[in-house]
C-alpha cells in the first residue's frame, strides 16, 4: 500500500533522514522505535507531506505523492494523523471537532457527519462527551477524540506520533486499547511509540531507527528477543 524509496530529508545542513526505503502492506501495523532525534517524527511527517522530502519517492495506493503535480488534498484524506499533543480546536465541541473536516471537504453533509461522529465516539468510549469542550476533558479523553476526528475522514492509513507520551500513566491504557481495536479491525497503521509492550503485542513489524537510518526491521518477537544490531541492543537495554 505504501512504497517508500530512498527517502531523504534535510533541514539546512542537518541531514535527518538519510535514505529510508520501506514497504508497508495494507492492514499492516508497524511500530517505529528509536532514540530521541533519530528522525522518527520527520519520517511520519514526510508520509503525509507535513514535511517535503528532500529526495526519494513515496507511493501510496499506486500514486506518487512526491511527484510534481501530485494532489496533496487527496493524499491528506487518505492519511489520518494523531499527534502527541492532540491538536484539538479548543473553541469547538467534541462533536464539532469530529465533523468539521469531512463536511468542509465535501465528503458528507452535516447530518451524515453527525451520525458518523456518534458512532466514532462510541468506538472510542466517549459517547457522553459529544457536547463537551476539549478543556473539560482529560488528556486520555482528548487523545481519543483526536483519534475519532482522524477516523472521521475515513482514512486508509493512520499515523500516530507518540500518541501516549503526553498522558498521565493511568490514561495510557484507554488510548492504547482504542488503537489496538483499530489494528484488529484491519487499519493500516504506522506508530511511533515508546510503549514497548504495545509495540511487541500489537505490531506486525517493528522498525528501529537511529541517526536517520532504519537500523533494524523485523518481527516484534525477533527485534525484542534477539536484536541483531548492536545499536538496537543498546537502545533496548535502556528502555526495557
Ligand atoms: P524524533 O522524532 O526521532 O525525536 P525528529 O524527527 O523530531 O526526531 O527530529 C530529528 C532531527 O530533525 C532533530 O535534530 C530535529 O532538530 C530536526 N528537525 C525536526 N523538525 C525540524 C524542523 N521543522 N526544522 C528544523 N529541524 C528539524
Ligand atoms: Mg518525535
Coordinates of C-alpha atoms and ligand atoms in Angstrom, one line a residue:
X1 CA 0.0 0.0 0.0
X2 CA 2.9 2.4 0.8
X3 CA 6.2 2.2 -1.0
X4 CA 8.9 4.5 0.2
X5 CA 12.1 4.6 -1.7
X6 CA 15.4 6.2 -0.7
X7 CA 13.7 8.9 1.4
X8 CA 16.0 11.8 2.4
X9 CA 15.1 14.9 4.4
X10 CA 17.4 17.7 5.4
X11 CA 16.8 20.9 7.3
X12 CA 19.5 23.2 6.1
X13 CA 22.8 21.3 6.8
X14 CA 21.1 18.9 9.1
X15 CA 20.6 15.6 7.4
X16 CA 17.7 14.0 9.3
X17 CA 16.7 11.1 7.1
X18 CA 19.5 9.5 5.1
X19 CA 17.8 7.1 2.8
X20 CA 14.9 5.2 4.1
X21 CA 13.1 2.5 2.0
X22 CA 10.1 0.7 3.3
X23 CA 7.1 -1.2 2.0
X24 CA 4.0 -1.2 4.2
X25 CA 1.2 -3.6 3.3
X26 CA -2.5 -2.9 3.6
X27 CA -3.6 -3.8 7.1
X28 CA -0.1 -3.9 8.4
X29 CA 0.7 -2.4 11.8
X30 CA 4.2 -1.0 12.0
X31 CA 5.8 0.4 15.1
X32 CA 8.7 2.8 14.9
X33 CA 11.1 3.0 17.8
X34 CA 14.4 4.7 18.4
X35 CA 16.2 7.3 20.4
X36 CA 15.1 11.0 20.5
X37 CA 16.3 12.9 17.5
X38 CA 16.7 9.8 15.3
X39 CA 14.1 11.2 12.7
X40 CA 11.0 9.2 13.7
X41 CA 8.7 12.2 13.6
X42 CA 10.2 13.5 10.4
X43 CA 9.7 10.1 8.8
X44 CA 6.0 10.2 9.7
X45 CA 5.6 13.8 8.7
X46 CA 7.1 13.0 5.3
X47 CA 4.5 10.3 4.7
X48 CA 1.7 12.8 4.8
X49 CA 3.8 15.7 3.4
X50 CA 3.7 17.8 6.5
X51 CA 7.4 17.8 5.6
X52 CA 8.5 17.9 1.9
X53 CA 11.1 15.2 1.3
X54 CA 14.4 16.4 0.0
X55 CA 14.9 13.3 -2.1
X56 CA 13.2 10.0 -2.7
X57 CA 9.8 8.8 -3.6
X58 CA 6.7 7.9 -1.7
X59 CA 3.9 6.0 -3.4
X60 CA 0.5 5.4 -1.7
X61 CA -2.0 3.2 -3.4
X62 CA 0.0 3.3 -6.6
X63 CA 0.1 7.1 -6.7
X64 CA 3.3 9.0 -6.2
X65 CA 2.8 11.8 -3.6
X66 CA 6.2 13.2 -4.2
X67 CA 6.0 13.6 -8.0
X68 CA 5.4 17.1 -9.3
X69 CA 1.7 18.0 -9.5
X70 CA 0.6 15.3 -7.1
X71 CA -2.7 16.0 -5.5
X72 CA -1.9 16.7 -1.8
X73 CA -5.6 17.1 -0.7
X74 CA -6.5 13.6 -1.9
X75 CA -3.5 12.3 0.0
X76 CA -4.4 14.1 3.1
X77 CA -7.8 12.4 3.0
X78 CA -6.3 9.0 2.8
X79 CA -3.9 9.5 5.7
X80 CA -5.0 10.4 9.2
X81 CA -2.5 11.6 11.8
X82 CA -2.6 11.7 15.6
X83 CA -0.1 13.9 17.4
X84 CA 1.4 13.7 20.9
X85 CA -0.4 16.9 21.9
X86 CA -3.9 16.2 20.5
X87 CA -4.2 19.5 18.5
X88 CA -8.0 19.7 19.0
X89 CA -9.7 23.0 18.2
X90 CA -10.2 24.5 21.7
X91 CA -13.2 26.7 20.9
X92 CA -15.2 23.8 19.3
X93 CA -17.1 21.0 20.9
X94 CA -16.1 17.4 20.6
X95 CA -18.8 16.9 18.0
X96 CA -17.7 19.9 16.0
X97 CA -14.1 18.8 16.2
X98 CA -15.0 15.5 14.6
X99 CA -17.4 16.7 11.9
X100 CA -15.6 19.8 10.7
X101 CA -13.2 18.4 8.2
X102 CA -15.4 15.8 6.5
X103 CA -18.1 18.4 5.9
X104 CA -15.8 21.2 4.9
X105 CA -14.0 18.9 2.4
X106 CA -17.4 17.8 1.0
X107 CA -17.1 14.1 2.0
X108 CA -20.5 14.2 3.6
X109 CA -23.2 16.6 4.7
X110 CA -23.6 17.7 8.3
X111 CA -26.4 15.2 9.1
X112 CA -24.2 12.3 7.9
X113 CA -21.2 13.7 9.7
X114 CA -23.1 14.0 12.9
X115 CA -24.3 10.4 12.6
X116 CA -20.8 9.2 11.9
X117 CA -19.4 11.2 14.8
X118 CA -21.9 9.5 17.2
X119 CA -20.6 6.1 16.0
X120 CA -17.0 7.1 16.3
X121 CA -17.5 8.5 19.8
X122 CA -19.0 5.1 20.8
X123 CA -16.0 3.4 19.2
X124 CA -13.6 5.4 21.4
X125 CA -15.8 5.1 24.5
X126 CA -16.8 8.8 24.7
X127 CA -20.5 8.8 23.7
X128 CA -21.3 11.1 26.6
X129 CA -18.8 13.8 25.6
X130 CA -20.3 14.9 22.3
X131 CA -21.1 18.4 23.6
X132 CA -18.1 18.9 25.8
X133 CA -15.3 21.3 25.0
X134 CA -11.7 20.0 24.9
X135 CA -10.7 21.9 28.0
X136 CA -13.1 19.9 30.2
X137 CA -11.6 16.6 29.0
X138 CA -8.6 14.6 30.5
X139 CA -5.6 14.0 28.3
X140 CA -6.6 10.5 27.5
X141 CA -10.1 11.6 26.5
X142 CA -8.7 14.4 24.3
X143 CA -6.5 11.9 22.6
X144 CA -9.4 9.5 21.9
X145 CA -11.3 12.5 20.4
X146 CA -8.3 13.2 18.2
X147 CA -8.4 9.6 17.0
X148 CA -12.1 9.8 16.3
X149 CA -11.5 13.1 14.4
X150 CA -8.8 11.5 12.3
X151 CA -11.1 8.5 11.6
X152 CA -13.9 10.8 10.5
X153 CA -12.1 11.3 7.3
X154 CA -12.3 7.6 6.7
X155 CA -8.6 7.3 6.1
X156 CA -6.9 4.2 4.7
X157 CA -3.8 4.8 6.7
X158 CA -3.3 6.1 10.3
X159 CA -0.1 7.7 11.5
X160 CA 0.5 8.1 15.3
X161 CA 3.3 10.1 16.6
X162 CA 3.9 9.2 20.3
X163 CA 0.1 9.3 21.0
X164 CA 0.5 8.5 24.7
X165 CA 3.7 10.4 25.6
X166 CA 1.9 13.4 26.9
X167 CA -0.6 11.4 29.1
X168 CA -0.6 10.6 32.7
X169 CA 0.1 6.9 33.2
X170 CA -3.4 6.0 34.1
X171 CA -4.7 7.4 30.8
X172 CA -2.4 5.4 28.6
X173 CA -4.2 2.1 28.6
X174 CA -7.5 3.6 27.3
X175 CA -5.8 5.1 24.3
X176 CA -3.8 2.0 23.6
X177 CA -7.0 -0.1 23.8
X178 CA -8.6 2.1 21.1
X179 CA -5.5 1.8 18.9
X180 CA -5.4 -2.0 19.5
X181 CA -9.0 -2.4 18.4
X182 CA -8.3 -0.3 15.3
X183 CA -5.4 -2.6 14.5
X184 CA -7.6 -5.7 15.0
X185 CA -10.2 -4.2 12.6
X186 CA -7.6 -4.1 9.9
X187 CA -6.5 -0.5 9.8
X188 CA -3.0 0.1 8.3
X189 CA -1.1 1.9 11.0
X190 CA 2.4 3.4 11.5
X191 CA 3.0 4.2 15.1
X192 CA 6.0 6.0 16.7
X193 CA 5.9 4.9 20.3
X194 CA 7.8 4.4 23.5
X195 CA 5.3 1.8 24.7
X196 CA 7.5 -1.2 24.1
X197 CA 4.8 -3.7 25.4
X198 CA 2.3 -2.3 23.0
X199 CA 4.8 -2.4 20.1
X200 CA 5.6 -6.0 20.9
X201 CA 2.0 -7.2 21.3
X202 CA 0.1 -5.3 18.6
X203 CA 2.6 -4.7 15.8
X204 CA 3.2 -6.9 12.8
X205 CA 6.6 -5.4 12.4
X206 CA 8.9 -3.1 14.3
X207 CA 11.4 -0.7 12.8
X208 CA 14.3 0.6 14.9
X209 CA 15.6 4.0 13.7
X210 CA 18.8 5.7 14.7
X211 CA 20.7 8.6 13.2
X212 CA 18.3 8.9 10.2
X213 CA 18.6 5.3 9.1
X214 CA 16.4 2.2 9.6
X215 CA 19.0 0.1 11.6
X216 CA 16.8 -2.9 12.1
X217 CA 13.4 -4.0 10.8
X218 CA 11.8 -7.3 11.9
X219 CA 9.0 -9.1 13.6
X220 CA 8.4 -7.9 17.2
X221 CA 9.5 -11.3 18.5
X222 CA 12.8 -11.1 16.7
X223 CA 13.5 -7.5 17.4
X224 CA 12.7 -7.6 21.1
X225 CA 14.0 -11.1 22.0
X226 CA 17.0 -11.3 19.7
X227 CA 18.0 -7.9 18.3
X228 CA 20.8 -8.3 15.7
X229 CA 22.4 -4.9 15.7
X230 CA 24.5 -3.5 18.5
X231 CA 22.7 -0.2 18.3
X232 CA 19.3 -1.9 18.7
X233 CA 20.6 -3.9 21.7
X234 CA 22.0 -0.8 23.3
X235 CA 18.7 1.1 22.9
X236 CA 16.6 -1.8 24.1
X237 CA 18.8 -2.3 27.2
X238 CA 18.0 1.3 28.2
X239 CA 14.2 1.2 27.6
X240 CA 13.2 -2.3 28.6
Ligands
LIG1 P1 12.5 12.1 16.7 O1 11.0 12.2 16.4 O2 13.0 10.7 16.4 O3 12.8 12.5 18.1 P2 12.7 14.3 14.8 O4 12.3 13.7 13.5 O5 11.7 15.1 15.6 O6 13.2 13.0 15.7 O7 14.0 15.2 14.7 C1 15.2 14.7 14.1 C2 16.0 15.9 13.8 O8 15.4 16.8 12.9 C3 16.4 16.7 15.1 O9 17.7 17.1 15.0 C4 15.5 18.0 14.9 O10 16.1 19.1 15.5 C5 15.4 18.1 13.4 N1 14.2 18.7 13.0 C6 12.9 18.2 13.0 N2 12.0 19.0 12.5 C7 12.6 20.1 12.1 C8 12.2 21.4 11.5 N3 11.0 21.6 11.2 N4 13.2 22.3 11.3 C9 14.5 22.1 11.6 N5 14.9 20.9 12.1 C10 14.0 20.0 12.4
LIG2 MG1 9.4 12.7 17.6

